Coordinates of C-alpha atoms in Angstrom, one line a residue:
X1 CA 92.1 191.7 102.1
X2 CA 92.1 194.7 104.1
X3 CA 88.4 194.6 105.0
X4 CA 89.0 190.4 106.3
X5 CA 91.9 192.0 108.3
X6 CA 89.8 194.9 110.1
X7 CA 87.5 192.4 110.7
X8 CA 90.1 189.7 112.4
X9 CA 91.0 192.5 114.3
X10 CA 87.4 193.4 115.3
X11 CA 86.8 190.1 116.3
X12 CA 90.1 190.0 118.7
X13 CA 89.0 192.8 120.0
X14 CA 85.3 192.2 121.4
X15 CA 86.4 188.5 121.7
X16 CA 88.8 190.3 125.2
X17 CA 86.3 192.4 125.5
X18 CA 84.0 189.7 126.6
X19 CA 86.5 188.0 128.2
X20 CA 87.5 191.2 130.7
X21 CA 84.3 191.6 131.4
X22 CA 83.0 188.6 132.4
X23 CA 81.5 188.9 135.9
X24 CA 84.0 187.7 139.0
X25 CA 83.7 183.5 139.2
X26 CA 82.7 182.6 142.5
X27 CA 85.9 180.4 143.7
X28 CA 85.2 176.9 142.9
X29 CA 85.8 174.6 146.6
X30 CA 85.1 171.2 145.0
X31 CA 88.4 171.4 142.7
X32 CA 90.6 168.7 143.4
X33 CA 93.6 169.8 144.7
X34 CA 97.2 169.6 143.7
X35 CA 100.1 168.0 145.2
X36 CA 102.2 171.0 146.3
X37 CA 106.0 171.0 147.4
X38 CA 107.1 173.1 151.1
X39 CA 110.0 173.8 149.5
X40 CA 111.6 176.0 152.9
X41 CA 108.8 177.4 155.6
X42 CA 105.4 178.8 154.7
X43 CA 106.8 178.5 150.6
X44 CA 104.5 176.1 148.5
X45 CA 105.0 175.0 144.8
X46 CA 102.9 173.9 142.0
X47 CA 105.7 172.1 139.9
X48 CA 104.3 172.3 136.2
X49 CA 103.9 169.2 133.7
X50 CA 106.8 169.6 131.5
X51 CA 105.0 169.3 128.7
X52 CA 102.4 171.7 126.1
X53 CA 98.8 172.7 127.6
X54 CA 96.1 169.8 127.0
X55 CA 92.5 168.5 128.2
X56 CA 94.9 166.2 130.6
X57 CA 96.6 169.0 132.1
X58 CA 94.5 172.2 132.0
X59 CA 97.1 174.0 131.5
X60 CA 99.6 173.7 134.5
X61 CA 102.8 173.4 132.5
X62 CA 104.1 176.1 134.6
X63 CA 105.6 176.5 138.6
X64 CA 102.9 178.2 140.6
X65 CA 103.8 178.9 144.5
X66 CA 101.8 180.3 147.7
X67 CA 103.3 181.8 150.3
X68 CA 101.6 181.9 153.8
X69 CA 102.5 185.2 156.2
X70 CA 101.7 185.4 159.8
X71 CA 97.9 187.5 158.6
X72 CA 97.7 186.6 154.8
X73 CA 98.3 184.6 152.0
X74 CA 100.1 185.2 148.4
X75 CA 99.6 183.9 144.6
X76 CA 102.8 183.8 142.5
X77 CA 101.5 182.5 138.8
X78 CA 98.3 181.0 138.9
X79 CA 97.9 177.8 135.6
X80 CA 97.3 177.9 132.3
X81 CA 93.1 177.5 132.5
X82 CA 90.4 178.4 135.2
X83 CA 90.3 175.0 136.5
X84 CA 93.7 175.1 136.9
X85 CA 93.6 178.3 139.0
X86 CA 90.4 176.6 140.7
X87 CA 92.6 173.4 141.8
X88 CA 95.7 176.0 143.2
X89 CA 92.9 177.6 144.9
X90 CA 91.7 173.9 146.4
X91 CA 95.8 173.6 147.4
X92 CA 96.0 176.9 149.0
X93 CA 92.2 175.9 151.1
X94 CA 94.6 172.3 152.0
X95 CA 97.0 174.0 153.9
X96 CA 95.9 177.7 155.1
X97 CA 92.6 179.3 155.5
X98 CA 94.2 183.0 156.0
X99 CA 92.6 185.2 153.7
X100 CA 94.7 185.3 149.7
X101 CA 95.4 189.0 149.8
X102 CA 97.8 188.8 146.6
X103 CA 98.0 187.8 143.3
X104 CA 101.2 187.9 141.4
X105 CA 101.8 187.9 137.9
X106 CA 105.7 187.2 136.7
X107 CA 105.2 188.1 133.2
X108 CA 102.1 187.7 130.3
X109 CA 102.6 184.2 129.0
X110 CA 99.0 182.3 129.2
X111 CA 100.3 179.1 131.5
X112 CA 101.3 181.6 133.6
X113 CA 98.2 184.0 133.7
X114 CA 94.8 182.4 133.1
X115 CA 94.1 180.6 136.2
X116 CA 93.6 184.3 137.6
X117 CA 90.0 184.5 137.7
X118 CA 89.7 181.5 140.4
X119 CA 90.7 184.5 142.8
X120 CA 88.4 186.9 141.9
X121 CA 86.4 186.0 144.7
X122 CA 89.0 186.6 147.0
X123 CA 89.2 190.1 146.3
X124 CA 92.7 189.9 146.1
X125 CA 95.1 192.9 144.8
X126 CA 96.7 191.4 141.7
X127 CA 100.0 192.4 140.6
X128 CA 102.4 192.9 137.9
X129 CA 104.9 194.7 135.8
X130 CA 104.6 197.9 134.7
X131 CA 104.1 196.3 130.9
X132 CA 101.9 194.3 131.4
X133 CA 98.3 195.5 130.9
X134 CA 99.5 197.0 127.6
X135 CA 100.9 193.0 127.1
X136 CA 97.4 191.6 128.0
X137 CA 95.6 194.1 125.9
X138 CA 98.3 192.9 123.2
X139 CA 98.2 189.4 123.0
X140 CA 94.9 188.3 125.5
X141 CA 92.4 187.5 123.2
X142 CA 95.0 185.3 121.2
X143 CA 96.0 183.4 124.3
X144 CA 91.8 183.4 125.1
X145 CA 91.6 181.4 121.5
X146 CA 94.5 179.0 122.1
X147 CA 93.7 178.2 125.4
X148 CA 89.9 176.9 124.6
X149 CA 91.5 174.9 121.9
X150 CA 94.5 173.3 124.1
X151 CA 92.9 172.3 127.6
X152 CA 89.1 171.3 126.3
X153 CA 85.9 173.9 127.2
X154 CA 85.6 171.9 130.4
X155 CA 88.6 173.4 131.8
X156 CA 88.2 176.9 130.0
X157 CA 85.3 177.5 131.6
X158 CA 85.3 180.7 133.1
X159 CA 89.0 181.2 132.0
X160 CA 89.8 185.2 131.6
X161 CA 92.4 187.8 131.6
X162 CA 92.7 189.5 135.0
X163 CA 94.7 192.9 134.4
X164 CA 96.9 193.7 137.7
X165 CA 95.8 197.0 139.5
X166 CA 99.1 197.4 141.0
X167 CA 101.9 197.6 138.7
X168 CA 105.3 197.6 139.4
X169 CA 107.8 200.0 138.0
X170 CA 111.3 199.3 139.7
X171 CA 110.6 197.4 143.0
X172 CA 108.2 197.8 145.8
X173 CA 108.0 195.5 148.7
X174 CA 104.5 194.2 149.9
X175 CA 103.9 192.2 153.3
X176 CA 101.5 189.3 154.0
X177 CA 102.3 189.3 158.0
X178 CA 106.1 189.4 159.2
X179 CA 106.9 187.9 155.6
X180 CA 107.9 190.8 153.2
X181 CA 108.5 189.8 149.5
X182 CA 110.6 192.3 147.1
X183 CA 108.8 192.3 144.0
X184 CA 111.4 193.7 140.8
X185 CA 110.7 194.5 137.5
X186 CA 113.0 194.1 135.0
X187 CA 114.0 195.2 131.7
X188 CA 113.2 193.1 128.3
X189 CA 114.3 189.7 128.9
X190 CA 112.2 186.8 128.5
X191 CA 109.8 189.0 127.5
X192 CA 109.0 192.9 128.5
X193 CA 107.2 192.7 131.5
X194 CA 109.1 189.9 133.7
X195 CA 109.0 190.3 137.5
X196 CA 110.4 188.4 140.4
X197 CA 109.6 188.0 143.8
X198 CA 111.9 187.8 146.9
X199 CA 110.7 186.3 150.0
X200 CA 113.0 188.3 152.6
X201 CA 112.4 186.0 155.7
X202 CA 113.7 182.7 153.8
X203 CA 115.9 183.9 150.8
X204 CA 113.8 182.2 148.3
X205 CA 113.8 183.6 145.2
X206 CA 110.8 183.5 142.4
X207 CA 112.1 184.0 139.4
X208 CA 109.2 183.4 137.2
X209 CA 110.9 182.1 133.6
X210 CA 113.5 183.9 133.7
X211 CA 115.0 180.6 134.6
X212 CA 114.0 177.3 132.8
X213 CA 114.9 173.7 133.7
X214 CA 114.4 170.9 131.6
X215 CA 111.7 172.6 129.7
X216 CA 113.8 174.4 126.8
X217 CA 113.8 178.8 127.2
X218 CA 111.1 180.4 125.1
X219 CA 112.4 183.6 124.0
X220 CA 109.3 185.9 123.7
X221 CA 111.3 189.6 124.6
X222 CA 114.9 190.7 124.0
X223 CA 118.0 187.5 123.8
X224 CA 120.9 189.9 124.7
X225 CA 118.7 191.2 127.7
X226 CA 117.9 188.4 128.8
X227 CA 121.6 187.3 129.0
X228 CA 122.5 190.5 130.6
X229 CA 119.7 190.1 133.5
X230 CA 120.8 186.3 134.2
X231 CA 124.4 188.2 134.6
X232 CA 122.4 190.9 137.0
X233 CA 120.6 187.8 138.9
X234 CA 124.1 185.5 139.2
X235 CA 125.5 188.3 141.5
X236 CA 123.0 188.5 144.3
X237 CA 122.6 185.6 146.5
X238 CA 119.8 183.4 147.0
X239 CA 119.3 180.6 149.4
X240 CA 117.1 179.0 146.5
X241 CA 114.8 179.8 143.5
X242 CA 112.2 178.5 142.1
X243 CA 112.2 178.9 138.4
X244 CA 108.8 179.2 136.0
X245 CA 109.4 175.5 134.8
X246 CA 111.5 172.6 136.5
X247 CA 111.9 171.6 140.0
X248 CA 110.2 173.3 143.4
X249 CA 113.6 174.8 144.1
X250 CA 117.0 174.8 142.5
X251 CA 120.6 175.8 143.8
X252 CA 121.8 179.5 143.1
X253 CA 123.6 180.9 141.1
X254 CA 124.1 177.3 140.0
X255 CA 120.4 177.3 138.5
X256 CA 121.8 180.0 135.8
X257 CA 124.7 177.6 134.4
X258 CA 122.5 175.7 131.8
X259 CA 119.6 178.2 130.5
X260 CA 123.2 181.1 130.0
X261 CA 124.3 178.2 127.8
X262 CA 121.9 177.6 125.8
X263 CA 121.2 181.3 125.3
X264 CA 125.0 181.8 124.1
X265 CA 125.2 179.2 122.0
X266 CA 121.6 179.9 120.3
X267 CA 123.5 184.3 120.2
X268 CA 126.5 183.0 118.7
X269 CA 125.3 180.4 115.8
X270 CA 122.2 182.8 114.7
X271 CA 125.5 185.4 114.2
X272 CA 127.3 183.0 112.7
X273 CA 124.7 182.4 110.6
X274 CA 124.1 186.0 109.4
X275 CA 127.6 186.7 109.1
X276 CA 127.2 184.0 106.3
X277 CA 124.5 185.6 104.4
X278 CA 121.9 182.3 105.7
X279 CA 118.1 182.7 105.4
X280 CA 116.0 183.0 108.6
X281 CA 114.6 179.4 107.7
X282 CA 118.2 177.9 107.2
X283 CA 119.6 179.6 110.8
X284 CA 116.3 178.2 112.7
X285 CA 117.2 175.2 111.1
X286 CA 120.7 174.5 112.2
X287 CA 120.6 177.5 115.1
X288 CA 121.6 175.6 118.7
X289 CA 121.2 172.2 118.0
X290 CA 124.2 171.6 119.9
X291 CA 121.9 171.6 123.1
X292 CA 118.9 169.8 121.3
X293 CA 119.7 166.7 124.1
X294 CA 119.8 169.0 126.6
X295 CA 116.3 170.0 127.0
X296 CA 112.6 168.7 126.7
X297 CA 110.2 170.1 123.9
X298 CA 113.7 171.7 122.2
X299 CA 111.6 171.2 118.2
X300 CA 108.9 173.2 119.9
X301 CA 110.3 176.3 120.8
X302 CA 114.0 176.4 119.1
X303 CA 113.3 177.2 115.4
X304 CA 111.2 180.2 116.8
X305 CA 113.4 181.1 119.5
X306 CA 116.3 181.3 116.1
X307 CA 113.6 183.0 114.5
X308 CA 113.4 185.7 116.6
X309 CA 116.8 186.0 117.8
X310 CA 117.5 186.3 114.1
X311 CA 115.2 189.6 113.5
X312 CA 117.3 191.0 116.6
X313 CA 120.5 190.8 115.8
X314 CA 120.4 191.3 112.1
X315 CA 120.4 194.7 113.4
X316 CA 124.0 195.0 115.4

């Protein structure tokens, strides 16, 4: 058993390994673009199938966004697969031929993360939390594995994880030309290494999935974090966000109302549920099925999301 494990975790290892050092992919100009969404001046979206990765949609489950200064362009979130990250690539040629001088990672989830590589070329600074690397290193080669099974080797191809070089610890702003964007990281919520990005000249706010719409929450990090950073993110004003799955661009604070829900009532039946001596299999069970109509994919993610909210507050 032991010598199986060490090997498991041998194979993990040189299976990143590989993957990080892959030589930079030459971006790929005959990918079909997307449709994407000016959702208020020089702010683009990607909206994301609501739906698990698949051959049919390489992995773009998630909300990916470009934003186009005055001398540059910048990545927020870049698809679940290369070709996915080729085809926002295609989108971003569409509509701007500035150069791509950022890429912006909001947290280490793999629809999020893999279509990375399609802007190697571009030389582009990519960016993320301060927790992220140690994430990638973490969890990469499992997300690697999945992600050849779910979207087909066409669309893998050339897929890889892209560690940030700059790394954010609190909040720095960058500037792409008379367009400054305030880039936060904050503590464990979603998961440990979420970030958000502020474009200044327009009030949008990209909050990565710290907000979901439709597609139920994954919790991945820390439940009461994550309730206290929506209570953090209610009191500053936004002309819009965009969340990391749902539409181009949602009302705020009003964006917050459904996701806070769902996060309370998940908090206050898995306490319920240990405050009646239930098993972690009977609370993911019966844990917030209250909001099972509310949301898409809810028998996907809900038992896990009880599952983990379980292992943290059996602990108060």
């Amino acid at each position: 058993m032991k010598r199986a494990l060490l090997s498991g975790i041998l194979t993990a290892q040189i299976f990143l390994a590989v993957a990080l050092a892959q030589p930079a992919q030459a971006p790929v100009e005959a990918a079909r673009p997307f449709v994407a969404e000016q959702t208020a001046p020089g702010v683009y979206v990607v909206v994301g199938e609501t739906a698990l990765s698949t051959i049919q949609n390489a992995g773009q489950i998630s909300n990916s966004i470009f934003l186009i200064g005055k001398e540059a362009i910048a990545v927020v979130d870049t698809g679940g697969s290369a070709l996915a990250g080729q085809r926002l690539r295609a989108t971003i040629r569409a509509n701007s031929d500035l150069p791509i001088r950022y890429v912006i990672l909001t947290h280490d989830h793999p629809d999020h993360i893999l279509g990375a590589a399609a802007f190697l070329g571009d030389n582009a600074v990519f960016i993320g939390h301060r927790n992220l690397p140690e994430a990638l290193q973490s969890h990469g080669a499992d997300f690697l594995r999945r992600a050849r099974e779910d979207v087909g080797a066409a669309a893998f191809d050339g897929t890889r994880v892209v560690v940030p070089t700059l790394l954010v610890d609190s909040t720095q702003v960058i500037d792409i030309g008379d367009r400054p964007l305030k880039l936060e990281a904050w503590p464990v919520a979603h998961t440990n290494c979420d970030l958000t990005v502020l474009d200044e000249k327009t009030g949008t706010w990209l909050l990565g999935d710290l907000i979901f719409s439709s597609h139920v929450p994954a919790l991945d990090g820390n439940l009461n974090g994550w309730i206290a950073t929506l209570e953090r993110l209610k009191a500053r004003p936004a002309a819009r966000i965009v969340p990391g799955h749902g539409p181009a661009a949602m009302a705020w604070p009003d964006a917050a109302a459904p996701i806070e829900t769902y996060l309370r009532v998940l908090r206050d039946d898995v306490r319920a549920s240990l405050r009646a001596g239930e098993t972690i299999r009977e609370t993911a069970a019966k844990a917030a099925q209250s909001e099972r109509g509310k949301w898409e994919l809810f028998d996907d993610f809900n038992a896990r999301n009880a599952t983990a909210a379980y292992h943290e507050l059996e602990w108060e």
